Short mmCIF file of C-alpha atoms in Angstrom, two decimals:
data_model
loop_
_atom_site.label_atom_id
_atom_site.label_comp_id
_atom_site.label_asym_id
_atom_site.label_seq_id
_atom_site.Cartn_x
_atom_site.Cartn_y
_atom_site.Cartn_z
CA MET A 281 -11.86 9.78 -6.03
CA ARG A 282 -11.55 10.96 -2.47
CA MET A 283 -8.82 13.09 -0.91
CA THR A 284 -8.70 13.84 2.77
CA THR A 285 -6.60 15.86 5.18
CA SER A 286 -6.68 15.01 8.89
CA ARG A 287 -6.69 17.55 11.67
CA TYR A 288 -2.93 16.92 11.93
CA GLY A 289 -2.39 17.84 8.27
CA LEU A 290 -1.87 14.22 7.18
CA GLU A 291 -2.91 13.80 3.56
CA THR A 292 -4.26 10.56 2.11
CA LYS A 293 -5.71 9.84 -1.30
CA PHE A 294 -7.96 7.19 -2.81
CA CYS A 295 -8.98 6.40 -6.40
CA GLN A 296 -10.16 3.52 -8.58
CA PRO A 297 -7.54 0.72 -8.60
CA ASP A 298 -5.80 -0.62 -11.69
CA GLY A 299 -3.70 -3.75 -11.11
CA ALA A 300 -3.14 -6.39 -8.45
CA LEU A 301 -1.84 -6.32 -4.89
CA ALA A 302 0.21 -9.29 -3.78
CA LEU A 303 2.11 -11.10 -1.02
CA THR A 304 5.31 -13.18 -1.14
CA GLU A 305 6.74 -15.86 1.16
CA GLY A 306 3.77 -16.25 3.47
CA CYS A 307 2.63 -12.80 4.55
CA ARG A 308 5.56 -10.81 3.20
CA ILE A 309 4.50 -7.95 0.99
CA GLU A 310 6.45 -5.70 -1.36
CA GLY A 311 5.99 -3.19 -4.11
CA TYR A 312 5.86 0.53 -4.85
CA ALA A 313 3.78 2.78 -2.64
CA SER A 314 4.59 5.81 -4.81
CA LEU A 315 6.12 6.35 -8.24
CA PHE A 316 8.12 9.42 -9.19
CA GLY A 317 7.02 11.73 -11.98
CA MET A 318 3.55 10.23 -12.40
CA THR A 319 0.41 12.30 -12.06
CA ASP A 320 -2.06 10.82 -9.59
CA GLN A 321 -5.84 11.18 -9.72
CA GLY A 322 -5.65 14.39 -7.68
CA GLY A 323 -3.19 16.08 -10.05
CA ASP A 324 -0.18 15.64 -7.74
CA VAL A 325 3.25 14.48 -8.89
CA VAL A 326 5.79 13.16 -6.40
CA MET A 327 9.27 14.23 -7.46
CA ALA A 328 12.38 12.05 -7.11
CA GLY A 329 13.98 12.53 -3.71
CA ALA A 330 10.77 13.74 -2.03
CA TYR A 331 11.01 11.10 0.72
CA GLY A 332 14.76 11.25 1.43
CA ARG A 333 14.81 13.68 4.35
CA SER A 334 11.77 12.13 5.99
CA LEU A 335 13.22 8.62 5.81
CA ALA A 336 16.54 9.87 7.19
CA ARG A 337 14.79 11.64 10.11
CA LEU A 338 12.78 8.52 10.93
CA LYS A 339 15.89 6.35 10.88
CA ALA A 340 17.88 8.80 13.02
CA GLY A 341 15.05 8.92 15.55
CA GLY A 342 14.66 5.15 15.69
CA ARG A 343 11.11 5.43 14.32
CA SER A 344 9.42 3.74 11.40
CA VAL A 345 6.68 4.25 8.86
CA ARG A 346 3.50 2.45 9.90
CA MET A 347 1.64 -0.21 7.92
CA LEU A 348 -2.05 0.58 8.28
CA TRP A 349 -5.31 -0.77 6.99
CA GLN A 350 -7.12 1.73 4.73
CA HIS A 351 -5.32 4.74 6.35
CA ASP A 352 -6.96 3.99 9.71
CA ALA A 353 -4.47 4.87 12.47
CA THR A 354 -6.38 2.60 14.86
CA GLN A 355 -5.75 -0.43 12.63
CA PRO A 356 -2.05 -1.25 12.21
CA ILE A 357 -1.80 -4.56 10.36
CA GLY A 358 1.90 -5.16 9.94
CA VAL A 359 5.43 -3.85 9.81
CA TRP A 360 7.37 -2.26 6.97
CA ASP A 361 10.86 -3.80 7.21
CA GLU A 362 12.34 -1.79 4.34
CA ILE A 363 11.32 1.51 2.79
CA ALA A 364 13.63 3.21 0.33
CA GLU A 365 13.64 5.48 -2.67
CA ASP A 366 15.08 4.11 -5.88
CA GLY A 367 15.08 5.43 -9.44
CA ARG A 368 11.42 4.50 -9.88
CA GLY A 369 9.78 5.52 -6.62
CA LEU A 370 9.18 4.54 -3.01
CA ARG A 371 9.77 0.80 -2.68
CA VAL A 372 8.36 -0.96 0.39
CA LYS A 373 8.88 -4.43 1.85
CA GLY A 374 7.17 -5.70 4.96
CA ARG A 375 5.06 -8.28 6.75
CA ILE A 376 1.33 -8.46 7.37
CA LEU A 377 0.88 -9.73 10.93
CA THR A 378 -1.69 -12.51 10.91
CA GLU A 379 -1.56 -12.61 14.72
CA VAL A 380 -3.72 -9.47 14.54
CA ALA A 381 -7.37 -10.01 13.52
CA LYS A 382 -7.35 -7.22 10.91
CA GLY A 383 -4.02 -8.58 9.60
CA ARG A 384 -5.62 -11.98 9.00
CA GLU A 385 -8.48 -10.27 7.18
CA ALA A 386 -6.08 -8.16 5.11
CA ALA A 387 -3.97 -11.19 4.16
CA ALA A 388 -7.07 -13.12 3.10
CA LEU A 389 -8.38 -10.19 1.03
CA VAL A 390 -5.01 -9.67 -0.66
CA ALA A 391 -4.68 -13.40 -1.41
CA ALA A 392 -8.18 -13.40 -2.93
CA GLY A 393 -7.44 -10.32 -5.05
CA ALA A 394 -10.10 -8.21 -3.31
CA ILE A 395 -7.52 -5.66 -2.11
CA ASP A 396 -4.92 -4.57 -4.61
CA GLY A 397 -3.49 -1.17 -3.73
CA LEU A 398 -0.95 0.74 -1.69
CA SER A 399 -1.37 4.35 -0.60
CA ILE A 400 0.77 6.79 1.34
CA GLY A 401 -0.20 8.98 4.27
CA TYR A 402 2.02 12.05 4.40
CA ARG A 403 2.34 15.73 5.18
CA THR A 404 3.53 18.06 2.43
CA VAL A 405 6.69 19.95 3.38
CA THR A 406 7.58 21.57 0.04
CA ALA A 407 5.47 21.75 -3.12
CA GLU A 408 4.91 24.03 -6.08
CA LYS A 409 2.40 24.28 -8.93
CA ASP A 410 3.55 23.76 -12.50
CA ALA A 411 2.11 25.41 -15.62
CA LYS A 412 -0.57 22.68 -15.88
CA GLY A 413 -1.74 23.33 -12.32
CA GLN A 414 -0.28 20.09 -11.02
CA ARG A 415 1.16 20.11 -7.52
CA LEU A 416 4.80 18.97 -7.64
CA LEU A 417 5.66 17.41 -4.28
CA ARG A 418 9.36 18.15 -3.67
CA GLU A 419 9.52 17.05 -0.03
CA VAL A 420 7.01 15.11 2.05
CA GLU A 421 6.98 13.81 5.60
CA LEU A 422 5.98 10.16 5.26
CA TRP A 423 3.83 8.86 8.11
CA GLU A 424 2.36 5.61 6.84
CA VAL A 425 1.84 3.29 3.91
CA SER A 426 -1.55 1.56 3.84
CA LEU A 427 -3.02 -1.42 2.11
CA VAL A 428 -6.07 0.06 0.41
CA THR A 429 -8.91 -0.75 -1.90
CA PHE A 430 -8.48 2.44 -3.95
CA PRO A 431 -4.96 3.94 -4.25
CA MET A 432 -4.74 7.49 -5.61
CA LEU A 433 -1.95 6.42 -7.94
CA PRO A 434 -3.30 3.41 -9.86
CA GLU A 435 0.23 2.12 -10.45
CA ALA A 436 1.00 1.99 -6.68
CA ARG A 437 0.80 -1.75 -6.19
CA VAL A 438 2.40 -4.59 -4.34
CA ALA A 439 4.48 -6.58 -6.80
CA ALA A 440 4.02 -10.20 -5.74
CA LYS A 441 2.05 -12.38 -3.38
CA GLY A 442 3.03 -15.60 -1.74
CA GLU A 443 1.23 -18.32 0.03
CA THR A 444 -0.21 -17.96 3.50
CA PRO A 445 -1.29 -21.02 5.45
CA GLU A 446 -4.89 -19.92 4.94
CA SER A 447 -4.51 -19.48 1.16
CA SER A 448 -2.82 -22.88 0.84
CA ALA A 449 -5.71 -24.59 2.66
CA LEU A 450 -8.28 -22.71 0.58
CA ARG A 451 -6.49 -23.70 -2.64
CA GLU A 452 -6.45 -27.36 -1.58
CA MET A 453 -10.15 -27.20 -0.69
CA ALA A 454 -10.95 -25.54 -4.02
CA ALA A 455 -9.05 -28.32 -5.85
CA LEU A 456 -11.06 -30.96 -3.96
CA PHE A 457 -14.34 -29.25 -4.82
CA GLU A 458 -13.31 -28.94 -8.47
CA ALA A 459 -12.40 -32.66 -8.60
CA ALA A 460 -15.73 -33.56 -7.00
CA ARG A 461 -17.59 -31.29 -9.43
CA ARG A 462 -15.89 -32.96 -12.40
CA THR A 463 -16.65 -36.43 -11.02
CA LEU A 464 -20.31 -35.52 -10.59
CA ALA A 465 -20.39 -33.98 -14.07
CA GLY A 466 -18.98 -37.22 -15.51
CA ARG A 467 -15.62 -35.86 -16.63
#
């Protein structure tokens, strides 16, 4: 597990993944970047409503949460079209931009199952410790949601993945190789 805080106070967290990251309809991506009431690997618990004020401020200012690659601010890879709290957590929907080199790489890695996590980059506004020593995050300023190898909350995953032109071609090629292998094996 690795937790970091940037010189600007932006917190990010990584941990061993548990699940699968996915795309839908080409390079569209969706899932939960954060789940309410669940303890992450660092002992933090995001409380329901923690993102509300931040999302409202972003919307009022005409700004958006960034989609980054592995929390690297120099590597935006797409656009989050929708970010909202629901009863379960912070639900995100967006598009990986394959016109960007790192976006193409990210889409290929997601399609192959090599990348399977989402992680938030945020600044804590209000938090308190509970009796167990867990930090209860009551309000956070959300800066970015990244596609990551190791999300701090193992359950923070993209829900579905769709076909990209590259994955379709690879699947067709794999089918041809499998048919040739079977022919050569005498099946």
